[in-house]
Every structure is written in C-alpha cells, then in structure tokens.
Coordinates of C-alpha atoms in Angstrom, one line a residue:
M593 CA -6.0 -27.1 -6.4
S594 CA -9.8 -27.2 -6.6
H595 CA -11.4 -25.9 -9.7
T596 CA -13.3 -23.5 -7.5
S597 CA -10.2 -21.6 -6.5
Q598 CA -8.2 -21.0 -9.7
I599 CA -8.3 -19.1 -12.9
I600 CA -10.8 -20.8 -15.2
G601 CA -10.9 -21.0 -19.0
Q602 CA -8.3 -21.5 -21.7
I603 CA -6.2 -19.0 -23.6
D604 CA -3.5 -19.5 -26.3
P605 CA -0.1 -18.9 -24.7
N606 CA 1.5 -18.4 -28.2
K607 CA -0.5 -15.3 -28.8
T608 CA -0.5 -12.0 -26.9
I609 CA -2.5 -12.6 -23.7
E610 CA -5.0 -9.7 -23.2
I611 CA -5.7 -9.0 -19.5
V612 CA -8.9 -6.9 -19.0
G613 CA -8.7 -4.9 -15.7
A614 CA -5.6 -3.5 -13.9
G615 CA -6.8 -4.1 -10.4
I616 CA -4.7 -6.2 -8.1
S617 CA -5.6 -9.5 -9.8
G618 CA -4.8 -8.2 -13.3
L619 CA -1.5 -6.7 -12.1
L620 CA -0.4 -9.8 -10.3
L621 CA -1.3 -12.0 -13.2
G622 CA 0.4 -9.7 -15.7
Y623 CA 3.5 -9.6 -13.7
H624 CA 3.9 -13.3 -13.4
L625 CA 3.0 -13.9 -17.0
K626 CA 5.6 -11.3 -18.2
K627 CA 8.2 -12.7 -15.9
A628 CA 7.6 -16.2 -17.4
G629 CA 8.2 -14.8 -20.9
Y630 CA 4.6 -14.6 -22.1
P631 CA 3.5 -11.5 -24.2
V632 CA 0.8 -9.6 -22.3
R633 CA -1.3 -6.5 -22.7
I634 CA -3.3 -5.1 -19.8
Y635 CA -6.4 -2.9 -20.6
E636 CA -7.8 -0.7 -17.9
K637 CA -11.0 1.4 -18.4
S638 CA -10.0 4.0 -15.8
N639 CA -7.0 6.4 -15.7
R640 CA -5.2 4.5 -12.9
V641 CA -4.3 1.0 -11.9
G642 CA -4.8 -0.8 -8.6
G643 CA -8.6 -1.0 -8.5
K644 CA -9.8 -0.6 -4.9
I645 CA -6.3 -0.5 -3.5
Q646 CA -5.2 3.1 -3.2
T647 CA -3.4 5.2 -0.6
S648 CA -4.2 8.9 -0.1
T649 CA -1.8 11.2 1.8
S650 CA -2.9 14.2 3.9
S651 CA -1.2 16.5 6.4
F652 CA -2.4 14.1 9.1
G653 CA -1.0 10.9 7.6
L654 CA -1.8 8.0 5.2
Q655 CA -5.3 6.8 4.4
E656 CA -5.9 3.4 2.8
H657 CA -9.0 3.1 0.6
A658 CA -9.2 -0.7 0.9
A659 CA -6.5 -3.3 2.0
N660 CA -4.1 -1.9 4.6
A661 CA -1.7 -4.8 4.6
I662 CA -0.7 -8.1 2.9
Y663 CA -0.8 -11.4 4.9
T664 CA 2.2 -13.4 3.8
D665 CA 3.1 -16.9 2.7
D666 CA 6.3 -18.1 1.1
N667 CA 5.1 -16.9 -2.4
I668 CA 4.4 -13.4 -1.1
W669 CA 7.8 -13.2 0.5
A670 CA 9.3 -14.3 -2.8
L671 CA 7.3 -11.6 -4.7
I672 CA 8.3 -8.9 -2.2
E673 CA 12.0 -9.9 -2.7
D674 CA 11.6 -10.0 -6.5
L675 CA 10.1 -6.5 -6.5
N676 CA 12.9 -5.3 -4.3
L677 CA 10.3 -3.7 -1.9
N678 CA 11.2 -2.5 1.5
Y679 CA 8.4 -3.5 3.9
I680 CA 7.3 -2.6 7.4
L681 CA 5.9 -5.0 10.0
P682 CA 3.2 -4.3 12.5
T683 CA 3.9 -3.3 16.1
P684 CA 4.7 -6.6 17.9
K685 CA 2.4 -8.2 20.5
L686 CA -0.7 -6.3 19.5
K687 CA -4.0 -7.7 20.9
K688 CA -6.9 -8.9 18.8
K689 CA -10.2 -7.6 20.3
V690 CA -13.9 -8.4 19.8
F691 CA -17.0 -6.5 20.8
L692 CA -18.8 -8.8 23.2
A693 CA -21.5 -8.2 25.8
K694 CA -21.5 -4.5 25.1
A695 CA -17.8 -4.1 25.7
I696 CA -14.5 -4.3 23.8
K697 CA -12.7 -7.4 25.0
S698 CA -9.8 -9.8 24.3
P699 CA -11.6 -13.0 23.4
R700 CA -11.0 -15.9 25.7
P701 CA -13.2 -19.0 26.1
R702 CA -14.3 -19.6 29.6
L703 CA -13.0 -22.6 31.6
H704 CA -16.1 -24.7 31.0
E705 CA -16.0 -23.8 27.3
L706 CA -12.4 -24.9 27.0
F707 CA -13.3 -28.2 28.7
S708 CA -16.1 -28.7 26.3
I709 CA -13.9 -28.0 23.3
L710 CA -11.3 -30.6 24.4
L711 CA -14.1 -33.2 24.7
N712 CA -15.4 -32.3 21.3
L713 CA -12.1 -32.4 19.4
F714 CA -12.5 -36.1 18.5
K715 CA -16.0 -35.6 17.1
K716 CA -16.5 -36.4 13.4
V717 CA -16.6 -33.2 11.4
P718 CA -19.8 -32.4 9.5
R719 CA -19.7 -33.2 5.8
K720 CA -22.6 -31.4 4.1
K721 CA -21.5 -29.8 0.8
D722 CA -23.6 -26.7 1.4
Q723 CA -22.7 -26.2 5.1
S724 CA -21.7 -22.9 6.4
V725 CA -18.7 -22.0 8.6
Y726 CA -21.1 -21.7 11.5
D727 CA -22.5 -25.3 10.8
F728 CA -19.0 -26.7 10.8
F729 CA -17.8 -25.2 14.1
L730 CA -21.1 -25.5 16.0
P731 CA -20.6 -29.1 17.2
L732 CA -17.1 -28.2 18.4
L733 CA -17.6 -24.7 19.9
G734 CA -21.3 -24.3 20.6
H735 CA -23.5 -21.4 19.5
N736 CA -21.9 -18.5 21.4
L737 CA -18.3 -19.1 20.4
S738 CA -19.3 -20.0 16.8
K739 CA -21.4 -16.9 16.4
N740 CA -19.3 -14.4 18.4
L741 CA -15.6 -15.4 18.1
I742 CA -15.6 -17.3 14.8
G743 CA -18.2 -14.9 13.5
A744 CA -16.2 -11.8 14.4
A745 CA -13.0 -13.3 12.9
F746 CA -14.5 -14.0 9.5
I747 CA -16.6 -10.9 9.2
G748 CA -13.2 -9.1 9.4
I749 CA -12.1 -10.9 6.2
Y750 CA -15.3 -11.6 4.2
A751 CA -17.8 -9.0 5.6
C752 CA -20.1 -11.9 5.7
D753 CA -22.1 -13.7 8.4
V754 CA -20.7 -17.1 9.3
K755 CA -24.2 -18.5 8.9
E756 CA -24.0 -17.8 5.1
L757 CA -20.2 -18.1 4.7
H758 CA -19.7 -21.4 2.8
F759 CA -17.2 -23.7 4.6
D760 CA -15.7 -25.4 1.5
S761 CA -15.0 -22.0 -0.1
V762 CA -13.0 -20.9 2.9
F763 CA -11.3 -24.2 4.0
K764 CA -10.1 -26.0 0.9
E765 CA -8.8 -28.9 2.9
G766 CA -11.7 -29.4 5.2
E767 CA -13.3 -32.4 3.6
K768 CA -10.2 -34.5 4.0
N769 CA -10.4 -34.6 7.8
K770 CA -12.2 -37.2 9.8
T771 CA -12.4 -35.3 13.2
Y772 CA -11.8 -31.8 14.4
F773 CA -8.5 -32.9 15.8
H774 CA -7.4 -34.0 12.3
F775 CA -8.8 -30.7 10.9
F776 CA -6.6 -28.6 13.2
Q777 CA -3.6 -30.9 12.5
S778 CA -4.0 -30.3 8.8
L779 CA -4.0 -26.5 9.3
R780 CA -0.9 -26.8 11.5
K781 CA 0.8 -28.9 8.8
I782 CA 0.1 -26.2 6.2
R783 CA 1.6 -23.6 8.4
K784 CA 4.7 -25.7 9.2
E785 CA 5.3 -26.2 5.5
Q786 CA 5.9 -22.5 5.1
R787 CA 9.6 -21.7 5.4
K788 CA 9.0 -18.1 6.4
P789 CA 6.6 -16.7 9.0
R790 CA 3.1 -15.7 8.2
V791 CA 2.7 -12.1 9.1
S792 CA 1.0 -8.9 8.0
L793 CA 3.2 -6.4 6.3
S794 CA 2.8 -3.1 4.5
F795 CA 5.0 -0.4 3.1
R796 CA 6.4 3.0 4.2
N797 CA 4.1 4.8 1.8
G798 CA 1.2 2.5 2.2
M799 CA -0.2 -0.1 -0.1
Q800 CA 0.1 2.3 -3.0
E801 CA 3.8 1.7 -3.0
F802 CA 3.1 -2.0 -3.8
I803 CA 0.8 -1.0 -6.7
N804 CA 3.3 1.6 -8.0
V805 CA 6.1 -1.0 -8.2
L806 CA 3.9 -3.5 -10.0
E807 CA 2.8 -0.7 -12.4
S808 CA 6.5 0.2 -13.1
K809 CA 7.3 -3.4 -14.0
L810 CA 4.4 -3.4 -16.4
K811 CA 4.4 0.1 -17.8
D812 CA 5.0 -0.9 -21.4
E813 CA 2.1 -3.4 -21.2
I814 CA -0.6 -1.2 -19.6
V815 CA -3.2 0.7 -21.7
L816 CA -5.3 3.1 -19.6
N817 CA -8.7 4.7 -20.4
S818 CA -9.3 1.6 -22.6
N819 CA -12.7 0.5 -24.0
F820 CA -11.8 -3.2 -24.5
I821 CA -14.4 -5.2 -26.4
V822 CA -14.5 -9.0 -26.1
N823 CA -15.0 -10.8 -29.5
K824 CA -14.7 -14.3 -30.8
D825 CA -11.0 -13.7 -31.7
S826 CA -10.0 -12.4 -28.3
N827 CA -7.4 -14.2 -26.3
C828 CA -8.2 -12.6 -23.0
I829 CA -8.4 -13.1 -19.2
I830 CA -11.0 -10.9 -17.6
C831 CA -9.8 -9.7 -14.3
T832 CA -12.7 -7.5 -13.2
N833 CA -15.5 -8.1 -10.7
A834 CA -18.2 -10.5 -11.7
S835 CA -20.7 -7.8 -12.7
E836 CA -18.2 -6.0 -15.0
A837 CA -17.2 -9.4 -16.5
S838 CA -20.8 -10.2 -17.1
T839 CA -21.2 -6.9 -19.1
L840 CA -18.0 -7.6 -21.1
L841 CA -19.2 -11.0 -22.1
A842 CA -22.9 -10.2 -22.7
D843 CA -22.7 -9.9 -26.5
Q844 CA -20.5 -12.9 -27.4
F845 CA -21.0 -15.3 -24.5
S846 CA -24.4 -14.8 -23.1
G847 CA -24.4 -18.0 -21.0
L848 CA -21.3 -17.0 -19.1
S849 CA -22.7 -13.5 -18.7
Q850 CA -25.9 -14.8 -17.1
L851 CA -24.0 -17.0 -14.7
L852 CA -21.7 -14.2 -13.6
R853 CA -24.7 -12.0 -12.9
K854 CA -25.7 -14.5 -10.2
I855 CA -22.6 -13.7 -8.0
E856 CA -23.7 -11.2 -5.4
Y857 CA -21.6 -8.6 -3.6
K858 CA -21.6 -6.9 -0.2
S859 CA -21.5 -3.1 -0.3
V860 CA -19.1 -1.7 2.3
N861 CA -17.8 1.7 3.4
S862 CA -14.3 2.3 4.6
S863 CA -14.0 5.5 6.7
T864 CA -10.6 6.6 7.9
I865 CA -10.5 9.3 10.6
F866 CA -7.7 11.1 12.4
T867 CA -8.2 12.2 16.0
K868 CA -6.4 13.3 19.1
E869 CA -8.6 11.0 21.2
E870 CA -7.7 7.3 21.7
V871 CA -10.6 4.9 21.9
N872 CA -10.7 3.3 25.4
G873 CA -10.1 -0.4 25.0
L874 CA -8.2 -0.2 21.7
Q875 CA -4.8 0.6 23.2
N876 CA -2.1 -1.9 22.1
S877 CA -4.5 -3.6 19.7
F878 CA -5.1 -4.2 16.0
G879 CA -8.6 -2.8 16.7
V880 CA -11.9 -4.5 17.3
L881 CA -14.2 -6.8 15.3
F882 CA -17.9 -7.0 15.7
P883 CA -19.9 -10.3 15.6
P884 CA -22.6 -10.5 12.9
N885 CA -25.6 -8.4 13.8
D886 CA -28.3 -7.3 11.3
Q887 CA -29.0 -4.1 13.2
R888 CA -25.4 -3.0 13.7
K889 CA -23.7 -1.0 10.9
T890 CA -20.1 -1.5 12.1
L891 CA -18.1 -4.6 11.0
G892 CA -14.8 -3.6 12.4
I893 CA -12.4 -0.8 13.5
L894 CA -8.7 -0.9 12.7
H895 CA -6.3 1.1 14.9
N896 CA -4.1 2.1 12.0
S897 CA -1.6 4.1 13.9
E898 CA -1.1 1.3 16.5
I899 CA -0.6 -1.3 13.7
F900 CA 1.8 0.8 11.6
T901 CA 3.2 3.7 13.6
N902 CA 4.0 5.7 10.4
R903 CA 0.3 6.1 9.6
V904 CA 0.1 9.5 11.4
S905 CA 2.2 12.7 11.0
E906 CA 2.0 13.7 14.7
R907 CA 2.9 11.3 17.6
D908 CA -0.1 12.3 19.7
H909 CA -2.6 11.7 16.9
H910 CA -4.5 8.4 16.2
S911 CA -5.8 7.0 13.0
Y912 CA -8.7 4.5 12.8
T913 CA -10.5 2.9 9.8
I914 CA -14.1 1.9 10.3
I915 CA -15.4 -0.8 8.0
S916 CA -19.1 -0.7 7.9
K917 CA -22.3 -1.4 6.0
P918 CA -23.3 1.5 3.8
T919 CA -24.4 4.3 6.1
Q920 CA -24.0 8.0 6.9
F921 CA -21.1 8.9 9.1
E922 CA -23.4 10.5 11.6
E923 CA -25.2 7.1 12.1
L924 CA -21.9 5.6 13.2
A925 CA -21.5 8.2 15.9
H926 CA -25.0 7.5 17.2
E927 CA -24.3 3.7 17.1
Y928 CA -21.1 4.0 19.2
K929 CA -22.9 6.2 21.7
S930 CA -25.7 3.5 22.1
L931 CA -23.0 0.8 22.4
A932 CA -21.2 2.8 25.1
I933 CA -18.0 3.0 23.0
N934 CA -15.9 6.0 23.8
F935 CA -15.5 7.2 20.2
N936 CA -16.4 10.8 19.5
L937 CA -16.8 10.9 15.8
N938 CA -18.2 14.4 15.9
N939 CA -14.8 15.8 17.1
V940 CA -12.2 14.5 14.6
L941 CA -9.3 16.2 12.8
Q942 CA -10.1 14.7 9.4
K943 CA -12.3 12.0 7.9
K944 CA -12.5 10.3 4.6
T945 CA -15.1 7.8 3.5
V946 CA -14.8 5.5 0.5
E947 CA -18.0 3.7 -0.6
W948 CA -17.6 0.4 -2.4
D949 CA -20.9 -0.7 -4.0
K950 CA -19.3 -4.0 -5.1
G951 CA -17.1 -4.3 -2.0
L952 CA -16.6 -8.0 -1.5
P953 CA -18.2 -11.1 -3.2
I954 CA -20.5 -13.0 -0.9
Y955 CA -18.8 -16.3 -0.3
D956 CA -22.0 -18.3 0.2
H957 CA -22.9 -21.7 -1.3
G958 CA -24.6 -19.9 -4.3
R959 CA -21.2 -18.4 -5.3
F960 CA -19.5 -21.8 -5.0
K961 CA -22.1 -23.5 -7.2
T962 CA -22.0 -20.7 -9.8
V963 CA -18.2 -20.9 -10.1
Q964 CA -18.5 -24.6 -10.6
E965 CA -21.0 -24.0 -13.4
L966 CA -18.8 -21.3 -14.9
S967 CA -15.9 -23.8 -14.9
L968 CA -17.9 -26.4 -16.9
Q969 CA -19.4 -23.9 -19.3
I970 CA -16.2 -22.1 -20.2
K971 CA -14.2 -25.4 -20.7
N972 CA -14.8 -25.5 -24.5
K973 CA -14.5 -21.8 -25.2
N974 CA -10.9 -21.2 -26.2
G975 CA -9.6 -17.6 -25.8
I976 CA -11.6 -16.7 -22.7
A977 CA -10.6 -17.0 -19.0
L978 CA -11.9 -15.5 -15.8
F979 CA -10.0 -14.3 -12.7
G980 CA -10.9 -12.2 -9.7
N981 CA -11.5 -12.4 -6.0
Y982 CA -14.9 -14.1 -6.6
M983 CA -13.2 -17.2 -8.0
G984 CA -12.3 -18.7 -4.6
G985 CA -9.5 -16.6 -3.1
I986 CA -10.3 -13.3 -1.6
S987 CA -7.0 -12.1 -0.3
I988 CA -3.9 -10.7 -2.2
R989 CA -2.0 -13.8 -1.0
E990 CA -4.6 -16.2 -2.5
M991 CA -4.8 -14.2 -5.8
N992 CA -1.0 -14.3 -6.1
N993 CA -1.1 -18.1 -5.6
M994 CA -3.8 -18.5 -8.3
A995 CA -1.8 -16.4 -10.7
L996 CA 1.3 -18.5 -10.1
S997 CA -0.6 -21.7 -10.5
F998 CA -2.1 -20.5 -13.8
V999 CA 1.4 -19.6 -15.1
S1000 CA 2.7 -22.9 -14.0
S1001 CA -0.1 -24.7 -15.8
L1002 CA 0.8 -22.8 -19.0
N1003 CA 4.4 -23.8 -18.7
T1004 CA 3.4 -27.4 -18.3
S1005 CA 1.1 -27.3 -21.4
Q1006 CA 3.9 -25.7 -23.4
K1007 CA 6.3 -28.5 -22.6
H1008 CA 3.8 -31.1 -23.8

C-alpha cells in the first residue's frame, strides 16, 4: 500500500495505545487494535462518539447527518459479521441520475461518443504526477463526458471538482497501466478478487446503529469529554481532522502542526427534508448528482426513502437529502426554480440542516504532497501517528482497510 494511503508514524505496541478522537476512524482503529490484543484508550473531547456520523429520529422518519450507507468490500463484510449486525440493502435496480442540459437524466454516452471511446481505449494513459482526474480521462472521453459524467460521479464522493481532484489519490493502481484498456482491466481484476459483492448497505436504525455497536465493543476503553494533551511521552494515534491534529501537535511538534495546517477542507451542508411531493425525474432512482459548477450550490440529492424504504414513517411520504455548498435553505428553493426542477422546498413537512465547516478534505495534489511530507517528517518521531480521512482513504471502507493494515504491520513487527 502506498505511504499516502495508510496510517503514518510509529507507536510502541507494548504500551497502551492512546487514540485521540472517537469518530469513525478512531472507533474502527480502536476496535481492530483491541481485537488483536493491544491495550487501547480512546479519548474524545465531546460527549458522544461517531464524529460526523449520526442518525436523528423524528415522527416522519430517520435523518442521517452525514454518511447514509457503507459501500462494502470483503473486509467490511467480515466486520459486519464480526459485529453481528443485521443490515439492510438498497432497493434493487435503482437508477443513477445526473443533471445535464437543464434536466434530470440517466447518463448515457451518445453513439458517436461510444465509438470514440472504443477507439481511444488503446491510447497510452497520461502519467503526470500532478494530474487531475479530469486530465486522466480527457483523452479517453473528451471534455463533455469528463466534466459532466465523471465530474458528477466524483463530486458525489469528494465534493470536489474533477479538475482539482488528484488522480493518484483516487486511483492507487493508475500508474501501473500502459493504456486505458489495461487501466479498466486492473479495476475489473480488483473487483473479481472480492469474494462477496460490492454493494451499499445500511441498518434498520440508520448508521447510528453501526456506531452504537462499535461503541458497545469499546465501552471500557472510551473516555468522553476529554482534554487530551500530546506530550513527548505520549504513545498516541491522532484520529481527528487535520486542523484539530495541527492544534494538538502545536506545542510539541510544530513542524508536523504546520504541515497539517496546509490540508484544506470543503465546507458542506447536509439538509434532509420530508415531503408528500415526489420530485419528477427521481422516481426509482438513488437521486441525482450535479456536475461541477461554480455558480450552483447543489452537489447532489439523495432519494433516501427510495434507497432504503424504512427511512420514512408513512408510505406516501418521501425523504431527500440535499448535499450542498454552505447556503441558506431558501437559496436552494430559488436555485431549483431557476433550474426547472420540480422540488417545492417551501412546502415540506420537516427539514433539518447540518452544517459541516470541515466537511471533506480536498483531495488535490497539494494534499497528496503534504501527506508525503508528513510521512517523511514523522518517521523518526516515536510515539506519534496520524490517521483520518485526509490520509488517502475518504470512505468508511478505505478507513477500515487502513486500520486493518496498521494492525497487521504491528503484528509483523512484534514477531520480528
């Protein structure tokens, strides 16, 4: 695994491992360390665990504050089984939609675009170290498909324009391929190596159920309302966002602190609404993603009650989550009216907006270089390690894999 997509730093596995932050990264790491027999202590500054992941319940249904599902791989399936969690799968055969040419559509390349893609499959892939996802796909797909289809797909994950989204941060195996044909072959091989299907799943009581079970497994190790201070004798892994990690390290490790300050974040709002009106064009779909646009506030709309039918209390109600740039709710209503989207936000049963100032780390080339510099600078500083979704894996699946890889490396070092 690349040093840009793992926990970096060194701790002493023979001493209690202090984990700072009980968000999803801290909980996953704590769980896997404890399961492997390492003594852990998890310090959380707030009065609850889970970080951004939280589920609220109202008379109308469930409202997710952040992630609404987990995208699986074999390690996630193993974790779900180990935690003895009952999961739910999304409604089958839902469509994926994109807002194109002022309309909600199922994205399909035109015939001439398909012909062009087939001809371009055997082109050599671009190899610039600082290239964006847009730069990589441009010779294969052309401007329109790279900006609109690829752009919409990745803004739904990273909230980041594909023209600034760093390719090597997203596709760890990209540099090993000679042509686009080889690139897609390598992606297919990775999928085939998985024994179980890759799907999205959630839980009857929402993502909070996942957090609650992890918390119950670690209840004796978690310290809430903690004011943890990093010192020279610490043996800790900091599992916070980069900004908080910078503050924690400022007194004792100023060089690391300054580097962490360079990592930038996107601010995002997550607004969940309940309504009796269904949005035209979003029937039988996951929702709609919007290609990058500096003027537009909306990044995507999830049709929650279509994805997981238990998200609403009444059968004729609908639940949507709007992921947007920071904005007033009224501005979204005006935006949809100007885009001719039938979404009357002024006539909803209930709405709840969660504002995340440090929503998602920006996965640009700057972040990639900063993490490389952090990796070099932290190498000789025993007793300090860093972990979080800014390290090179933004999803729960990737963070779970990073935690497992770290525990495996500790086991290996112990044997030697």
